[in-house]
């Protein structure tokens, strides 16, 4: 069964259980990946979190049920997993822009989100720049926080871009830069274009709906790591994709489009599997001053077996 079939079977399970509790572990089993991997693939390819897709589908079906006045609002709320009519009404109004009671009126404007399906599309005209490297184990260190996968924010409601902005403002970015000592690029066999501070995420399991995100540096022999979280990076084979910034020096990268292509195009044709256990966002500047970002993903080290087939 290929990637496309697995994803569609997972969608079938979701659609068949919109009126029941949806087991994320069962979704992952059907898709033959971890819960985190499925949510990540779903979000990158469709540009909407899995939980949001489920919410929209349930409230779409709820709107159809409301057209039948024999259906009580309380029963519809319970049918689609809402504990109270009030919580259902808030969610319904947030999506449709009107209350469940108003939705019963003739001529009321409602929103419908159809079920999705994964299909083969003709893409690939634009090249994808990537390379594969095998590296030994090393360590990174820095400032760690836990983020919600749905909202991409920490418990205080701060998003990842906001966290980076705060680091620049409060001086933590400069302190991280100064904590690295010696020729760490040479020691770690990194390109001279790599910036000192980068991001490392999803390196340990926190929950099915959250992930750890660390803004930090490579730990060299003389790095000053006191007060920082230290994380082990296992020996791994990495696939590394790169993208340029918008070219005006702002450091804005179209990572969303790149991630979409990685999971919707490259992953389907590469015969390789992206593994759980840590991903890097490496920020670089080439010799001409152009900024770019590299996305590093751990992959199953089966290149030898593939070349022998």
PDB file of C-alpha atoms in Angstrom:
ATOM      1  CA  UNK A   1       0.000   0.000   0.000  1.00  0.00           C
ATOM      2  CA  UNK A   2       1.543   3.331  -1.029  1.00  0.00           C
ATOM      3  CA  UNK A   3       1.543   6.675   0.772  1.00  0.00           C
ATOM      4  CA  UNK A   4      -1.495   7.958  -1.130  1.00  0.00           C
ATOM      5  CA  UNK A   5      -3.618   4.930  -0.230  1.00  0.00           C
ATOM      6  CA  UNK A   6      -2.602   5.048   3.421  1.00  0.00           C
ATOM      7  CA  UNK A   7      -3.524   8.706   3.728  1.00  0.00           C
ATOM      8  CA  UNK A   8      -6.909   8.166   2.083  1.00  0.00           C
ATOM      9  CA  UNK A   9      -7.653   5.175   4.305  1.00  0.00           C
ATOM     10  CA  UNK A  10      -6.877   7.376   7.300  1.00  0.00           C
ATOM     11  CA  UNK A  11      -9.295  10.014   5.985  1.00  0.00           C
ATOM     12  CA  UNK A  12     -11.941   7.304   5.553  1.00  0.00           C
ATOM     13  CA  UNK A  13     -11.542   6.387   9.218  1.00  0.00           C
ATOM     14  CA  UNK A  14     -11.927  10.028  10.253  1.00  0.00           C
ATOM     15  CA  UNK A  15     -15.029  10.514   8.120  1.00  0.00           C
ATOM     16  CA  UNK A  16     -16.606   7.297   9.421  1.00  0.00           C
ATOM     17  CA  UNK A  17     -16.125   8.475  13.004  1.00  0.00           C
ATOM     18  CA  UNK A  18     -17.123  12.128  12.948  1.00  0.00           C
ATOM     19  CA  UNK A  19     -20.030  11.222  15.235  1.00  0.00           C
ATOM     20  CA  UNK A  20     -17.747   9.253  17.581  1.00  0.00           C
ATOM     21  CA  UNK A  21     -14.494   9.707  19.444  1.00  0.00           C
ATOM     22  CA  UNK A  22     -11.653   9.761  16.928  1.00  0.00           C
ATOM     23  CA  UNK A  23      -8.635   7.754  18.033  1.00  0.00           C
ATOM     24  CA  UNK A  24      -5.474   9.510  16.834  1.00  0.00           C
ATOM     25  CA  UNK A  25      -3.446   6.368  17.502  1.00  0.00           C
ATOM     26  CA  UNK A  26      -5.736   4.424  15.158  1.00  0.00           C
ATOM     27  CA  UNK A  27      -5.286   7.096  12.468  1.00  0.00           C
ATOM     28  CA  UNK A  28      -1.537   6.686  12.798  1.00  0.00           C
ATOM     29  CA  UNK A  29      -1.758   2.894  12.598  1.00  0.00           C
ATOM     30  CA  UNK A  30      -3.779   3.130   9.388  1.00  0.00           C
ATOM     31  CA  UNK A  31      -1.315   5.613   7.888  1.00  0.00           C
ATOM     32  CA  UNK A  32       1.615   3.471   9.120  1.00  0.00           C
ATOM     33  CA  UNK A  33       3.365   6.302  10.897  1.00  0.00           C
ATOM     34  CA  UNK A  34       3.364   8.009  14.296  1.00  0.00           C
ATOM     35  CA  UNK A  35       0.612  10.363  15.423  1.00  0.00           C
ATOM     36  CA  UNK A  36       3.059  13.242  15.214  1.00  0.00           C
ATOM     37  CA  UNK A  37       4.155  12.321  11.694  1.00  0.00           C
ATOM     38  CA  UNK A  38       0.575  12.071  10.479  1.00  0.00           C
ATOM     39  CA  UNK A  39      -0.377  15.433  11.947  1.00  0.00           C
ATOM     40  CA  UNK A  40       2.732  16.989  10.451  1.00  0.00           C
ATOM     41  CA  UNK A  41       2.129  15.533   6.984  1.00  0.00           C
ATOM     42  CA  UNK A  42      -1.541  16.495   7.119  1.00  0.00           C
ATOM     43  CA  UNK A  43      -0.775  20.070   8.145  1.00  0.00           C
ATOM     44  CA  UNK A  44       2.062  20.602   5.650  1.00  0.00           C
ATOM     45  CA  UNK A  45       0.176  19.150   2.683  1.00  0.00           C
ATOM     46  CA  UNK A  46      -3.273  20.617   3.371  1.00  0.00           C
ATOM     47  CA  UNK A  47      -2.175  23.735   5.280  1.00  0.00           C
ATOM     48  CA  UNK A  48      -4.729  23.135   8.028  1.00  0.00           C
ATOM     49  CA  UNK A  49      -4.201  21.238  11.323  1.00  0.00           C
ATOM     50  CA  UNK A  50      -5.855  17.834  11.616  1.00  0.00           C
ATOM     51  CA  UNK A  51      -7.969  18.923  14.605  1.00  0.00           C
ATOM     52  CA  UNK A  52      -9.234  21.947  12.658  1.00  0.00           C
ATOM     53  CA  UNK A  53     -10.216  19.746   9.711  1.00  0.00           C
ATOM     54  CA  UNK A  54     -12.175  17.471  12.056  1.00  0.00           C
ATOM     55  CA  UNK A  55     -13.854  20.479  13.699  1.00  0.00           C
ATOM     56  CA  UNK A  56     -14.863  21.964  10.336  1.00  0.00           C
ATOM     57  CA  UNK A  57     -16.240  18.670   9.065  1.00  0.00           C
ATOM     58  CA  UNK A  58     -18.299  18.112  12.208  1.00  0.00           C
ATOM     59  CA  UNK A  59     -19.736  21.621  12.152  1.00  0.00           C
ATOM     60  CA  UNK A  60     -20.481  21.266   8.426  1.00  0.00           C
ATOM     61  CA  UNK A  61     -22.544  18.150   9.136  1.00  0.00           C
ATOM     62  CA  UNK A  62     -24.133  19.839  12.153  1.00  0.00           C
ATOM     63  CA  UNK A  63     -25.397  22.643   9.891  1.00  0.00           C
ATOM     64  CA  UNK A  64     -27.126  20.071   7.671  1.00  0.00           C
ATOM     65  CA  UNK A  65     -28.694  18.439  10.739  1.00  0.00           C
ATOM     66  CA  UNK A  66     -30.049  21.789  11.923  1.00  0.00           C
ATOM     67  CA  UNK A  67     -32.125  22.153   8.760  1.00  0.00           C
ATOM     68  CA  UNK A  68     -34.302  19.361  10.099  1.00  0.00           C
ATOM     69  CA  UNK A  69     -36.243  21.083  12.871  1.00  0.00           C
ATOM     70  CA  UNK A  70     -36.957  17.716  14.453  1.00  0.00           C
ATOM     71  CA  UNK A  71     -33.319  17.601  15.553  1.00  0.00           C
ATOM     72  CA  UNK A  72     -32.744  19.296  18.898  1.00  0.00           C
ATOM     73  CA  UNK A  73     -29.702  21.532  19.275  1.00  0.00           C
ATOM     74  CA  UNK A  74     -28.730  19.642  22.443  1.00  0.00           C
ATOM     75  CA  UNK A  75     -28.783  16.304  20.605  1.00  0.00           C
ATOM     76  CA  UNK A  76     -26.766  17.680  17.691  1.00  0.00           C
ATOM     77  CA  UNK A  77     -24.183  19.116  20.103  1.00  0.00           C
ATOM     78  CA  UNK A  78     -23.734  15.746  21.796  1.00  0.00           C
ATOM     79  CA  UNK A  79     -23.678  13.943  18.455  1.00  0.00           C
ATOM     80  CA  UNK A  80     -20.594  15.877  17.342  1.00  0.00           C
ATOM     81  CA  UNK A  81     -18.709  15.706  20.622  1.00  0.00           C
ATOM     82  CA  UNK A  82     -19.688  18.934  22.395  1.00  0.00           C
ATOM     83  CA  UNK A  83     -20.412  18.531  26.100  1.00  0.00           C
ATOM     84  CA  UNK A  84     -22.868  21.424  26.308  1.00  0.00           C
ATOM     85  CA  UNK A  85     -25.154  23.326  23.913  1.00  0.00           C
ATOM     86  CA  UNK A  86     -23.253  26.490  24.871  1.00  0.00           C
ATOM     87  CA  UNK A  87     -19.857  25.164  23.749  1.00  0.00           C
ATOM     88  CA  UNK A  88     -21.453  23.875  20.550  1.00  0.00           C
ATOM     89  CA  UNK A  89     -23.106  27.237  19.913  1.00  0.00           C
ATOM     90  CA  UNK A  90     -19.800  29.113  20.360  1.00  0.00           C
ATOM     91  CA  UNK A  91     -17.957  26.794  17.994  1.00  0.00           C
ATOM     92  CA  UNK A  92     -20.791  26.905  15.457  1.00  0.00           C
ATOM     93  CA  UNK A  93     -20.925  30.681  15.496  1.00  0.00           C
ATOM     94  CA  UNK A  94     -17.151  30.991  15.171  1.00  0.00           C
ATOM     95  CA  UNK A  95     -17.239  28.894  12.013  1.00  0.00           C
ATOM     96  CA  UNK A  96     -20.522  29.861  10.377  1.00  0.00           C
ATOM     97  CA  UNK A  97     -20.956  33.395  11.697  1.00  0.00           C
ATOM     98  CA  UNK A  98     -24.409  32.787  13.165  1.00  0.00           C
ATOM     99  CA  UNK A  99     -25.985  30.796  15.972  1.00  0.00           C
ATOM    100  CA  UNK A 100     -27.403  27.265  15.529  1.00  0.00           C
ATOM    101  CA  UNK A 101     -30.902  28.657  16.039  1.00  0.00           C
ATOM    102  CA  UNK A 102     -30.419  31.267  13.305  1.00  0.00           C
ATOM    103  CA  UNK A 103     -29.061  28.578  10.992  1.00  0.00           C
ATOM    104  CA  UNK A 104     -32.505  26.999  10.890  1.00  0.00           C
ATOM    105  CA  UNK A 105     -33.959  30.076   9.168  1.00  0.00           C
ATOM    106  CA  UNK A 106     -34.576  29.967   5.432  1.00  0.00           C
ATOM    107  CA  UNK A 107     -31.923  31.821   3.461  1.00  0.00           C
ATOM    108  CA  UNK A 108     -29.284  31.677   6.201  1.00  0.00           C
ATOM    109  CA  UNK A 109     -25.732  31.717   4.825  1.00  0.00           C
ATOM    110  CA  UNK A 110     -23.685  28.746   6.015  1.00  0.00           C
ATOM    111  CA  UNK A 111     -20.249  27.359   5.247  1.00  0.00           C
ATOM    112  CA  UNK A 112     -19.582  23.843   4.008  1.00  0.00           C
ATOM    113  CA  UNK A 113     -16.192  22.153   4.173  1.00  0.00           C
ATOM    114  CA  UNK A 114     -16.224  19.025   1.961  1.00  0.00           C
ATOM    115  CA  UNK A 115     -14.288  15.914   2.893  1.00  0.00           C
ATOM    116  CA  UNK A 116     -10.814  15.872   1.446  1.00  0.00           C
ATOM    117  CA  UNK A 117      -9.008  13.172  -0.479  1.00  0.00           C
ATOM    118  CA  UNK A 118      -5.359  12.820  -1.375  1.00  0.00           C
ATOM    119  CA  UNK A 119      -4.769  12.594  -5.096  1.00  0.00           C
ATOM    120  CA  UNK A 120      -1.854  12.466  -7.468  1.00  0.00           C
ATOM    121  CA  UNK A 121      -1.265  15.857  -9.067  1.00  0.00           C
ATOM    122  CA  UNK A 122       1.156  16.789 -11.809  1.00  0.00           C
ATOM    123  CA  UNK A 123       3.862  18.855 -10.138  1.00  0.00           C
ATOM    124  CA  UNK A 124       7.616  18.897 -10.057  1.00  0.00           C
ATOM    125  CA  UNK A 125       8.343  21.529 -12.726  1.00  0.00           C
ATOM    126  CA  UNK A 126      10.364  23.514 -10.174  1.00  0.00           C
ATOM    127  CA  UNK A 127      13.435  21.698  -8.881  1.00  0.00           C
ATOM    128  CA  UNK A 128      13.941  20.803  -5.237  1.00  0.00           C
ATOM    129  CA  UNK A 129      17.431  21.281  -3.831  1.00  0.00           C
ATOM    130  CA  UNK A 130      18.407  18.568  -1.367  1.00  0.00           C
ATOM    131  CA  UNK A 131      21.330  16.472  -0.232  1.00  0.00           C
ATOM    132  CA  UNK A 132      21.770  13.470   2.058  1.00  0.00           C
ATOM    133  CA  UNK A 133      24.337  13.343   4.867  1.00  0.00           C
ATOM    134  CA  UNK A 134      25.188  10.779   7.517  1.00  0.00           C
ATOM    135  CA  UNK A 135      26.450  12.216  10.788  1.00  0.00           C
ATOM    136  CA  UNK A 136      27.593  10.862  14.117  1.00  0.00           C
ATOM    137  CA  UNK A 137      25.934  11.800  17.389  1.00  0.00           C
ATOM    138  CA  UNK A 138      26.373  15.318  18.751  1.00  0.00           C
ATOM    139  CA  UNK A 139      24.688  17.684  21.193  1.00  0.00           C
ATOM    140  CA  UNK A 140      22.845  20.973  20.930  1.00  0.00           C
ATOM    141  CA  UNK A 141      21.777  23.327  23.695  1.00  0.00           C
ATOM    142  CA  UNK A 142      19.566  26.357  24.111  1.00  0.00           C
ATOM    143  CA  UNK A 143      16.186  27.648  25.225  1.00  0.00           C
ATOM    144  CA  UNK A 144      13.413  25.067  25.112  1.00  0.00           C
ATOM    145  CA  UNK A 145       9.637  25.482  25.162  1.00  0.00           C
ATOM    146  CA  UNK A 146       6.664  23.236  24.429  1.00  0.00           C
ATOM    147  CA  UNK A 147       4.255  24.223  21.660  1.00  0.00           C
ATOM    148  CA  UNK A 148       0.751  23.110  20.763  1.00  0.00           C
ATOM    149  CA  UNK A 149       0.677  21.423  17.384  1.00  0.00           C
ATOM    150  CA  UNK A 150      -2.712  22.920  16.490  1.00  0.00           C
ATOM    151  CA  UNK A 151      -2.007  26.532  17.417  1.00  0.00           C
ATOM    152  CA  UNK A 152       1.814  26.475  17.140  1.00  0.00           C
ATOM    153  CA  UNK A 153       1.999  28.451  20.384  1.00  0.00           C
ATOM    154  CA  UNK A 154       3.289  27.783  23.896  1.00  0.00           C
ATOM    155  CA  UNK A 155       1.073  27.697  27.028  1.00  0.00           C
ATOM    156  CA  UNK A 156       1.347  31.506  27.264  1.00  0.00           C
ATOM    157  CA  UNK A 157      -0.022  31.862  23.732  1.00  0.00           C
ATOM    158  CA  UNK A 158       3.311  32.948  22.249  1.00  0.00           C
ATOM    159  CA  UNK A 159       3.929  31.704  18.712  1.00  0.00           C
ATOM    160  CA  UNK A 160       7.312  30.535  17.438  1.00  0.00           C
ATOM    161  CA  UNK A 161       7.915  33.713  15.356  1.00  0.00           C
ATOM    162  CA  UNK A 162       7.052  35.767  18.440  1.00  0.00           C
ATOM    163  CA  UNK A 163       9.490  33.698  20.524  1.00  0.00           C
ATOM    164  CA  UNK A 164      12.289  34.496  18.074  1.00  0.00           C
ATOM    165  CA  UNK A 165      11.342  38.183  18.117  1.00  0.00           C
ATOM    166  CA  UNK A 166      11.414  38.192  21.930  1.00  0.00           C
ATOM    167  CA  UNK A 167      14.890  36.641  21.895  1.00  0.00           C
ATOM    168  CA  UNK A 168      16.196  39.516  19.797  1.00  0.00           C
ATOM    169  CA  UNK A 169      14.526  42.089  22.024  1.00  0.00           C
ATOM    170  CA  UNK A 170      15.580  40.717  25.410  1.00  0.00           C
ATOM    171  CA  UNK A 171      19.178  39.992  24.467  1.00  0.00           C
ATOM    172  CA  UNK A 172      18.932  36.186  24.678  1.00  0.00           C
ATOM    173  CA  UNK A 173      19.893  35.827  21.017  1.00  0.00           C
ATOM    174  CA  UNK A 174      23.163  37.696  21.617  1.00  0.00           C
ATOM    175  CA  UNK A 175      23.841  35.627  24.755  1.00  0.00           C
ATOM    176  CA  UNK A 176      23.389  32.423  22.759  1.00  0.00           C
ATOM    177  CA  UNK A 177      25.761  33.714  20.096  1.00  0.00           C
ATOM    178  CA  UNK A 178      28.371  34.500  22.725  1.00  0.00           C
ATOM    179  CA  UNK A 179      28.007  31.147  24.476  1.00  0.00           C
ATOM    180  CA  UNK A 180      29.649  29.282  21.593  1.00  0.00           C
ATOM    181  CA  UNK A 181      33.412  29.086  21.814  1.00  0.00           C
ATOM    182  CA  UNK A 182      36.125  28.119  19.337  1.00  0.00           C
ATOM    183  CA  UNK A 183      35.807  26.732  15.827  1.00  0.00           C
ATOM    184  CA  UNK A 184      32.514  24.916  16.398  1.00  0.00           C
ATOM    185  CA  UNK A 185      31.764  24.685  12.660  1.00  0.00           C
ATOM    186  CA  UNK A 186      35.029  22.877  12.036  1.00  0.00           C
ATOM    187  CA  UNK A 187      34.558  20.695  15.089  1.00  0.00           C
ATOM    188  CA  UNK A 188      31.036  19.741  14.012  1.00  0.00           C
ATOM    189  CA  UNK A 189      31.871  19.528  10.293  1.00  0.00           C
ATOM    190  CA  UNK A 190      29.313  22.199   9.420  1.00  0.00           C
ATOM    191  CA  UNK A 191      29.353  24.596   6.498  1.00  0.00           C
ATOM    192  CA  UNK A 192      30.936  27.998   7.111  1.00  0.00           C
ATOM    193  CA  UNK A 193      27.654  29.502   5.901  1.00  0.00           C
ATOM    194  CA  UNK A 194      25.700  28.128   8.872  1.00  0.00           C
ATOM    195  CA  UNK A 195      24.534  30.680  11.442  1.00  0.00           C
ATOM    196  CA  UNK A 196      25.387  30.150  15.104  1.00  0.00           C
ATOM    197  CA  UNK A 197      21.774  29.991  16.314  1.00  0.00           C
ATOM    198  CA  UNK A 198      19.258  27.582  14.810  1.00  0.00           C
ATOM    199  CA  UNK A 199      16.150  25.624  15.798  1.00  0.00           C
ATOM    200  CA  UNK A 200      15.703  21.964  16.717  1.00  0.00           C
ATOM    201  CA  UNK A 201      12.245  20.527  17.288  1.00  0.00           C
ATOM    202  CA  UNK A 202      10.301  17.325  17.977  1.00  0.00           C
ATOM    203  CA  UNK A 203      13.340  15.548  19.423  1.00  0.00           C
ATOM    204  CA  UNK A 204      11.338  13.896  22.220  1.00  0.00           C
ATOM    205  CA  UNK A 205       7.735  12.899  22.779  1.00  0.00           C
ATOM    206  CA  UNK A 206       5.719  15.331  24.887  1.00  0.00           C
ATOM    207  CA  UNK A 207       2.154  14.397  23.869  1.00  0.00           C
ATOM    208  CA  UNK A 208       0.102  13.663  20.761  1.00  0.00           C
ATOM    209  CA  UNK A 209      -0.792  17.351  20.494  1.00  0.00           C
ATOM    210  CA  UNK A 210       2.447  19.110  21.495  1.00  0.00           C
ATOM    211  CA  UNK A 211       6.113  19.159  20.538  1.00  0.00           C
ATOM    212  CA  UNK A 212       9.342  20.579  22.015  1.00  0.00           C
ATOM    213  CA  UNK A 213      11.118  23.397  20.208  1.00  0.00           C
ATOM    214  CA  UNK A 214      14.628  24.501  21.092  1.00  0.00           C
ATOM    215  CA  UNK A 215      16.341  27.674  19.872  1.00  0.00           C
ATOM    216  CA  UNK A 216      20.012  27.058  20.357  1.00  0.00           C
ATOM    217  CA  UNK A 217      23.476  26.145  19.151  1.00  0.00           C
ATOM    218  CA  UNK A 218      25.830  23.276  18.481  1.00  0.00           C
ATOM    219  CA  UNK A 219      27.592  22.218  21.683  1.00  0.00           C
ATOM    220  CA  UNK A 220      31.306  22.437  21.106  1.00  0.00           C
ATOM    221  CA  UNK A 221      33.968  21.430  23.591  1.00  0.00           C
ATOM    222  CA  UNK A 222      34.091  24.857  25.247  1.00  0.00           C
ATOM    223  CA  UNK A 223      30.478  26.008  24.881  1.00  0.00           C
ATOM    224  CA  UNK A 224      28.960  27.736  27.914  1.00  0.00           C
ATOM    225  CA  UNK A 225      25.819  25.686  28.510  1.00  0.00           C
ATOM    226  CA  UNK A 226      24.949  26.677  32.083  1.00  0.00           C
ATOM    227  CA  UNK A 227      21.274  27.603  32.312  1.00  0.00           C
ATOM    228  CA  UNK A 228      20.424  26.020  28.953  1.00  0.00           C
ATOM    229  CA  UNK A 229      18.719  22.763  28.026  1.00  0.00           C
ATOM    230  CA  UNK A 230      21.153  20.242  26.505  1.00  0.00           C
ATOM    231  CA  UNK A 231      19.754  17.750  23.979  1.00  0.00           C
ATOM    232  CA  UNK A 232      21.439  14.692  22.476  1.00  0.00           C
ATOM    233  CA  UNK A 233      21.199  14.329  18.702  1.00  0.00           C
ATOM    234  CA  UNK A 234      21.604  10.663  17.733  1.00  0.00           C
ATOM    235  CA  UNK A 235      23.784   9.417  14.915  1.00  0.00           C
ATOM    236  CA  UNK A 236      21.519   9.746  11.897  1.00  0.00           C
ATOM    237  CA  UNK A 237      21.168   9.985   8.175  1.00  0.00           C
ATOM    238  CA  UNK A 238      19.637  13.326   7.216  1.00  0.00           C
ATOM    239  CA  UNK A 239      17.900  14.613   4.109  1.00  0.00           C
ATOM    240  CA  UNK A 240      18.528  18.342   3.853  1.00  0.00           C
ATOM    241  CA  UNK A 241      16.416  20.739   1.785  1.00  0.00           C
ATOM    242  CA  UNK A 242      17.270  24.384   1.185  1.00  0.00           C
ATOM    243  CA  UNK A 243      15.393  27.505   0.197  1.00  0.00           C
ATOM    244  CA  UNK A 244      16.424  31.100  -0.395  1.00  0.00           C
ATOM    245  CA  UNK A 245      15.025  34.077   1.507  1.00  0.00           C
ATOM    246  CA  UNK A 246      12.947  36.695  -0.296  1.00  0.00           C
ATOM    247  CA  UNK A 247      16.222  38.338  -1.356  1.00  0.00           C
ATOM    248  CA  UNK A 248      15.866  41.659   0.451  1.00  0.00           C
ATOM    249  CA  UNK A 249      17.769  40.648   3.551  1.00  0.00           C
ATOM    250  CA  UNK A 250      14.660  40.361   5.722  1.00  0.00           C
ATOM    251  CA  UNK A 251      15.226  36.690   6.480  1.00  0.00           C
ATOM    252  CA  UNK A 252      11.714  35.738   5.357  1.00  0.00           C
ATOM    253  CA  UNK A 253      11.674  32.156   4.083  1.00  0.00           C
ATOM    254  CA  UNK A 254       8.821  30.389   2.346  1.00  0.00           C
ATOM    255  CA  UNK A 255       9.168  27.336   4.548  1.00  0.00           C
ATOM    256  CA  UNK A 256       5.475  26.489   4.293  1.00  0.00           C
ATOM    257  CA  UNK A 257       5.690  25.867   0.544  1.00  0.00           C
ATOM    258  CA  UNK A 258       8.910  23.911   0.924  1.00  0.00           C
ATOM    259  CA  UNK A 259       7.440  21.667   3.619  1.00  0.00           C
ATOM    260  CA  UNK A 260       4.351  21.126   1.471  1.00  0.00           C
ATOM    261  CA  UNK A 261       6.518  19.958  -1.436  1.00  0.00           C
ATOM    262  CA  UNK A 262       8.663  17.731   0.783  1.00  0.00           C
ATOM    263  CA  UNK A 263       5.663  15.782   2.040  1.00  0.00           C
ATOM    264  CA  UNK A 264       3.422  15.904  -1.022  1.00  0.00           C
ATOM    265  CA  UNK A 265       6.053  15.427  -3.758  1.00  0.00           C
ATOM    266  CA  UNK A 266       9.479  14.333  -2.585  1.00  0.00           C
ATOM    267  CA  UNK A 267       8.337  11.857   0.060  1.00  0.00           C
ATOM    268  CA  UNK A 268       6.029  10.057  -2.380  1.00  0.00           C
ATOM    269  CA  UNK A 269       8.751   9.446  -4.955  1.00  0.00           C
ATOM    270  CA  UNK A 270      11.938   9.056  -2.887  1.00  0.00           C
ATOM    271  CA  UNK A 271      11.203   5.592  -1.434  1.00  0.00           C
ATOM    272  CA  UNK A 272      12.598   6.929   1.850  1.00  0.00           C
ATOM    273  CA  UNK A 273      10.844   7.436   5.181  1.00  0.00           C
ATOM    274  CA  UNK A 274      11.134  10.519   7.365  1.00  0.00           C
ATOM    275  CA  UNK A 275      11.538   9.433  10.980  1.00  0.00           C
ATOM    276  CA  UNK A 276      10.466  10.863  14.306  1.00  0.00           C
ATOM    277  CA  UNK A 277      13.148  12.146  16.589  1.00  0.00           C
ATOM    278  CA  UNK A 278      14.202  15.661  15.688  1.00  0.00           C
ATOM    279  CA  UNK A 279      14.250  18.158  12.816  1.00  0.00           C
ATOM    280  CA  UNK A 280      16.483  21.166  12.274  1.00  0.00           C
ATOM    281  CA  UNK A 281      15.868  24.595  10.824  1.00  0.00           C
ATOM    282  CA  UNK A 282      19.351  25.868   9.987  1.00  0.00           C
ATOM    283  CA  UNK A 283      19.720  29.546   9.044  1.00  0.00           C
ATOM    284  CA  UNK A 284      22.558  30.305   6.642  1.00  0.00           C
ATOM    285  CA  UNK A 285      24.147  33.120   4.639  1.00  0.00           C
ATOM    286  CA  UNK A 286      26.145  32.372   1.490  1.00  0.00           C
ATOM    287  CA  UNK A 287      29.353  34.103   0.361  1.00  0.00           C
ATOM    288  CA  UNK A 288      27.332  36.673  -1.625  1.00  0.00           C
ATOM    289  CA  UNK A 289      25.277  37.650   1.414  1.00  0.00           C
ATOM    290  CA  UNK A 290      22.089  35.848   0.396  1.00  0.00           C
ATOM    291  CA  UNK A 291      20.191  34.253   3.248  1.00  0.00           C
ATOM    292  CA  UNK A 292      18.683  30.805   3.020  1.00  0.00           C
ATOM    293  CA  UNK A 293      17.269  28.175   5.323  1.00  0.00           C
ATOM    294  CA  UNK A 294      17.960  24.451   5.460  1.00  0.00           C
ATOM    295  CA  UNK A 295      15.415  21.941   6.748  1.00  0.00           C
ATOM    296  CA  UNK A 296      16.997  18.770   8.116  1.00  0.00           C
ATOM    297  CA  UNK A 297      14.898  15.606   8.521  1.00  0.00           C
ATOM    298  CA  UNK A 298      16.042  12.275   9.895  1.00  0.00           C
ATOM    299  CA  UNK A 299      15.442   9.491   7.394  1.00  0.00           C
ATOM    300  CA  UNK A 300      15.510   5.734   7.500  1.00  0.00           C
ATOM    301  CA  UNK A 301      19.028   4.650   6.664  1.00  0.00           C
ATOM    302  CA  UNK A 302      18.106   2.190   3.921  1.00  0.00           C
ATOM    303  CA  UNK A 303      20.050   3.786   1.076  1.00  0.00           C
ATOM    304  CA  UNK A 304      22.339   0.763   0.757  1.00  0.00           C
ATOM    305  CA  UNK A 305      19.459  -1.679   0.505  1.00  0.00           C
ATOM    306  CA  UNK A 306      17.720   0.519  -2.044  1.00  0.00           C
ATOM    307  CA  UNK A 307      20.798   0.725  -4.253  1.00  0.00           C
ATOM    308  CA  UNK A 308      21.036  -3.062  -4.261  1.00  0.00           C
ATOM    309  CA  UNK A 309      17.476  -3.566  -5.550  1.00  0.00           C
TER     310      UNK A 309
END
